[in-house]
Tab-separated table of C-alpha atoms in Angstrom:
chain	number	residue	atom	x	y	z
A	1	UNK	CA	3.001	-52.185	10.083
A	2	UNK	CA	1.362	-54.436	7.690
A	3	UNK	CA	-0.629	-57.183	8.524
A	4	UNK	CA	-2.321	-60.115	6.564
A	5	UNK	CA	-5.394	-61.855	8.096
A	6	UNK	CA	-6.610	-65.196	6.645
A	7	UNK	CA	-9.777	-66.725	7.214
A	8	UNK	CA	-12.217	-69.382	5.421
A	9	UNK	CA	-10.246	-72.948	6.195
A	10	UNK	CA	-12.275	-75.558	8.510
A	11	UNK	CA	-12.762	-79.057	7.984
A	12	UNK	CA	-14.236	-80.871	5.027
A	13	UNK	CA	-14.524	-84.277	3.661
A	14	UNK	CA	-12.181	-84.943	0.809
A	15	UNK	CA	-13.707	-84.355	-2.349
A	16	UNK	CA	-15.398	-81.097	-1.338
A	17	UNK	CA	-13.680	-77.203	-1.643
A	18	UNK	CA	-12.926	-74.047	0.672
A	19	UNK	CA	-12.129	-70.679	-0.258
A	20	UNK	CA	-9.548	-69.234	2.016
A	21	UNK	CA	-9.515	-65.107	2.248
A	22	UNK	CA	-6.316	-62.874	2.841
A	23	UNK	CA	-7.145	-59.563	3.812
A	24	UNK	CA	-4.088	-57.053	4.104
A	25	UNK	CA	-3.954	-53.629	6.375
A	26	UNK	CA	-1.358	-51.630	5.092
A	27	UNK	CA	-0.328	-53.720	1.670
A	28	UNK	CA	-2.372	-52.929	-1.082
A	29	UNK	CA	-2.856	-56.329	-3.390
A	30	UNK	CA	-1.756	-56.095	-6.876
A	31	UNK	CA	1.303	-53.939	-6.102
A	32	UNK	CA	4.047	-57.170	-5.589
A	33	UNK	CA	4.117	-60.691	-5.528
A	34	UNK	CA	1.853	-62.762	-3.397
A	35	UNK	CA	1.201	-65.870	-2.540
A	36	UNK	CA	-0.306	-68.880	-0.134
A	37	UNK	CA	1.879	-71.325	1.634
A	38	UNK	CA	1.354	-74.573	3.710
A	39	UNK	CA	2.628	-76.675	6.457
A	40	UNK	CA	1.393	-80.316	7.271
A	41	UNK	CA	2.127	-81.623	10.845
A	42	UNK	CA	5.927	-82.645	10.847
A	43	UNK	CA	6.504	-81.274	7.013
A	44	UNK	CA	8.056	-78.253	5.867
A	45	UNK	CA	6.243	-75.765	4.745
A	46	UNK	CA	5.838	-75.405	1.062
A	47	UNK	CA	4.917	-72.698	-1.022
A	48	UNK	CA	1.304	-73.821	-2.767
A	49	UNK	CA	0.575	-70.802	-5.119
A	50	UNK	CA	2.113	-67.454	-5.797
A	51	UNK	CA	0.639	-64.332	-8.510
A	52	UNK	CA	2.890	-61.364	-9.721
A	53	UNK	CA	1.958	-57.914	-10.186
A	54	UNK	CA	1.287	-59.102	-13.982
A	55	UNK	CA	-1.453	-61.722	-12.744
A	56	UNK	CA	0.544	-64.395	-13.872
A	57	UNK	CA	-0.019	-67.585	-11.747
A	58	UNK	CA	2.335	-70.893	-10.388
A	59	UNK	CA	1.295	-73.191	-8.636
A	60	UNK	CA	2.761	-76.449	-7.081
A	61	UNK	CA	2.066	-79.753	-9.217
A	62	UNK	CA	0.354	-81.323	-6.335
A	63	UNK	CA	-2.487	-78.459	-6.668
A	64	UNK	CA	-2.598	-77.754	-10.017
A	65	UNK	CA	-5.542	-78.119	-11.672
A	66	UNK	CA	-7.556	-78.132	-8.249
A	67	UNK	CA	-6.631	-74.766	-6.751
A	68	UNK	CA	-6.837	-71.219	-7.903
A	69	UNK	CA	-5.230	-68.362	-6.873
A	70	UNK	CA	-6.942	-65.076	-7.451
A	71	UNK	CA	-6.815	-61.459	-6.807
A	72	UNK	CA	-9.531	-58.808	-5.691
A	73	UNK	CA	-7.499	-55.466	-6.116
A	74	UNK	CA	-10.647	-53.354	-5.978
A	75	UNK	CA	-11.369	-54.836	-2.416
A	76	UNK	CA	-7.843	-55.646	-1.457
A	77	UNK	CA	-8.426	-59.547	-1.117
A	78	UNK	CA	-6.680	-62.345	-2.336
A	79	UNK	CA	-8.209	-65.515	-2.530
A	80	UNK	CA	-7.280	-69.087	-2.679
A	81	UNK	CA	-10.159	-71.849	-4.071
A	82	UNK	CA	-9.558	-75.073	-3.647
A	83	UNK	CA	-11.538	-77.686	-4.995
A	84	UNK	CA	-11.185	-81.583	-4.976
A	85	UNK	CA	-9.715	-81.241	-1.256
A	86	UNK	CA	-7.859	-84.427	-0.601
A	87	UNK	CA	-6.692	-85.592	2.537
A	88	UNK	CA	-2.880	-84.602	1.875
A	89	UNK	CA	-4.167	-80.795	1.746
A	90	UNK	CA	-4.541	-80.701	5.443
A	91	UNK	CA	-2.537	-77.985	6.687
A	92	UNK	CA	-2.188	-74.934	8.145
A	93	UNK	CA	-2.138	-72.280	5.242
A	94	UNK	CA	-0.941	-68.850	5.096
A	95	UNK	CA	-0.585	-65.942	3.002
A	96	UNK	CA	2.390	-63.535	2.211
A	97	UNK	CA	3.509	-61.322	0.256
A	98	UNK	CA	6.899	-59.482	-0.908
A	99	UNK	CA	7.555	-55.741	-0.572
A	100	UNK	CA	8.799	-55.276	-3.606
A	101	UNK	CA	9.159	-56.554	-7.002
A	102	UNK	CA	6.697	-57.083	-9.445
A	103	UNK	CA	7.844	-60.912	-10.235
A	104	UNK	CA	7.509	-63.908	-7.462
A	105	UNK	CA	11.563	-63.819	-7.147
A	106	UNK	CA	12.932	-62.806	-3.968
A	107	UNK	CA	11.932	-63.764	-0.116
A	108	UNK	CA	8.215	-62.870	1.071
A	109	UNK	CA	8.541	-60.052	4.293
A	110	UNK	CA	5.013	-60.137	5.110
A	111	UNK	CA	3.160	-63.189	6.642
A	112	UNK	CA	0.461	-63.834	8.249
A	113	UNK	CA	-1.100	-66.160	10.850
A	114	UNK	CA	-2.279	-68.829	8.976
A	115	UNK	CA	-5.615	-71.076	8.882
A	116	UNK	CA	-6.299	-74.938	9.903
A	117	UNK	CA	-7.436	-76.761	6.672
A	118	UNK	CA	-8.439	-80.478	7.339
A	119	UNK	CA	-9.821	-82.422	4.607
A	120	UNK	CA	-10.975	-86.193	5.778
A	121	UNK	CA	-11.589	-89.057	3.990
């Protein structure tokens, strides 16, 4: 069964940056599409940043510029960094992935947990 395990959000003051860590157990990174999501207190939850098997990137214009998704296929990680956290960010975030495919097209199967982001003024 494969699990994905994120860890590295807390709370910072706006302005600042966090790296948030996905680390799958039986998905190896770099294979499919994968990507971070988020969901604010009474929003939906959007998809922030996806990469394909190519490494090419998307993000969501609200991030761009500020956040970077990246891939550590050697150690199986993939990353998010955000800098210039503003308050809006604040969210639970969460990584996925698809189980096939090599471009970001279809649904993501795998999910995980999530982690509490809150940036403050």
């Amino acid at each position: 069964q494969v699990q994905l395990v994120e860890s590295g959000g807390g709370s910072v003051q706006a302005g600042n940056s966090l790296k948030l860590t996905c680390a799958p157990f039986r998905y190896s990174v770099g294979t499919t599409c994968m990507g971070w999501f988020r969901q604010a207190p009474g929003k939906d939850r959007e998809q922030v940043a996806t990469i394909n098997f190519y490494g090419g990137t998307e993000y969501i214009d609200s991030v761009q510029g500020r956040f970077t998704i990246a891939e550590d296929v050697a150690g199986n990680k993939l990353y998010l960094t955000m800098d210039y956290l503003k308050p809006e960010d604040t969210a639970i975030y969460t990584c996925a992935a698809t189980s096939s495919g090599r471009r970001c097209l279809g649904s993501f199967d795998y999910w995980g947990q999530g982690t509490q982001v809150t940036v403050s003024p």
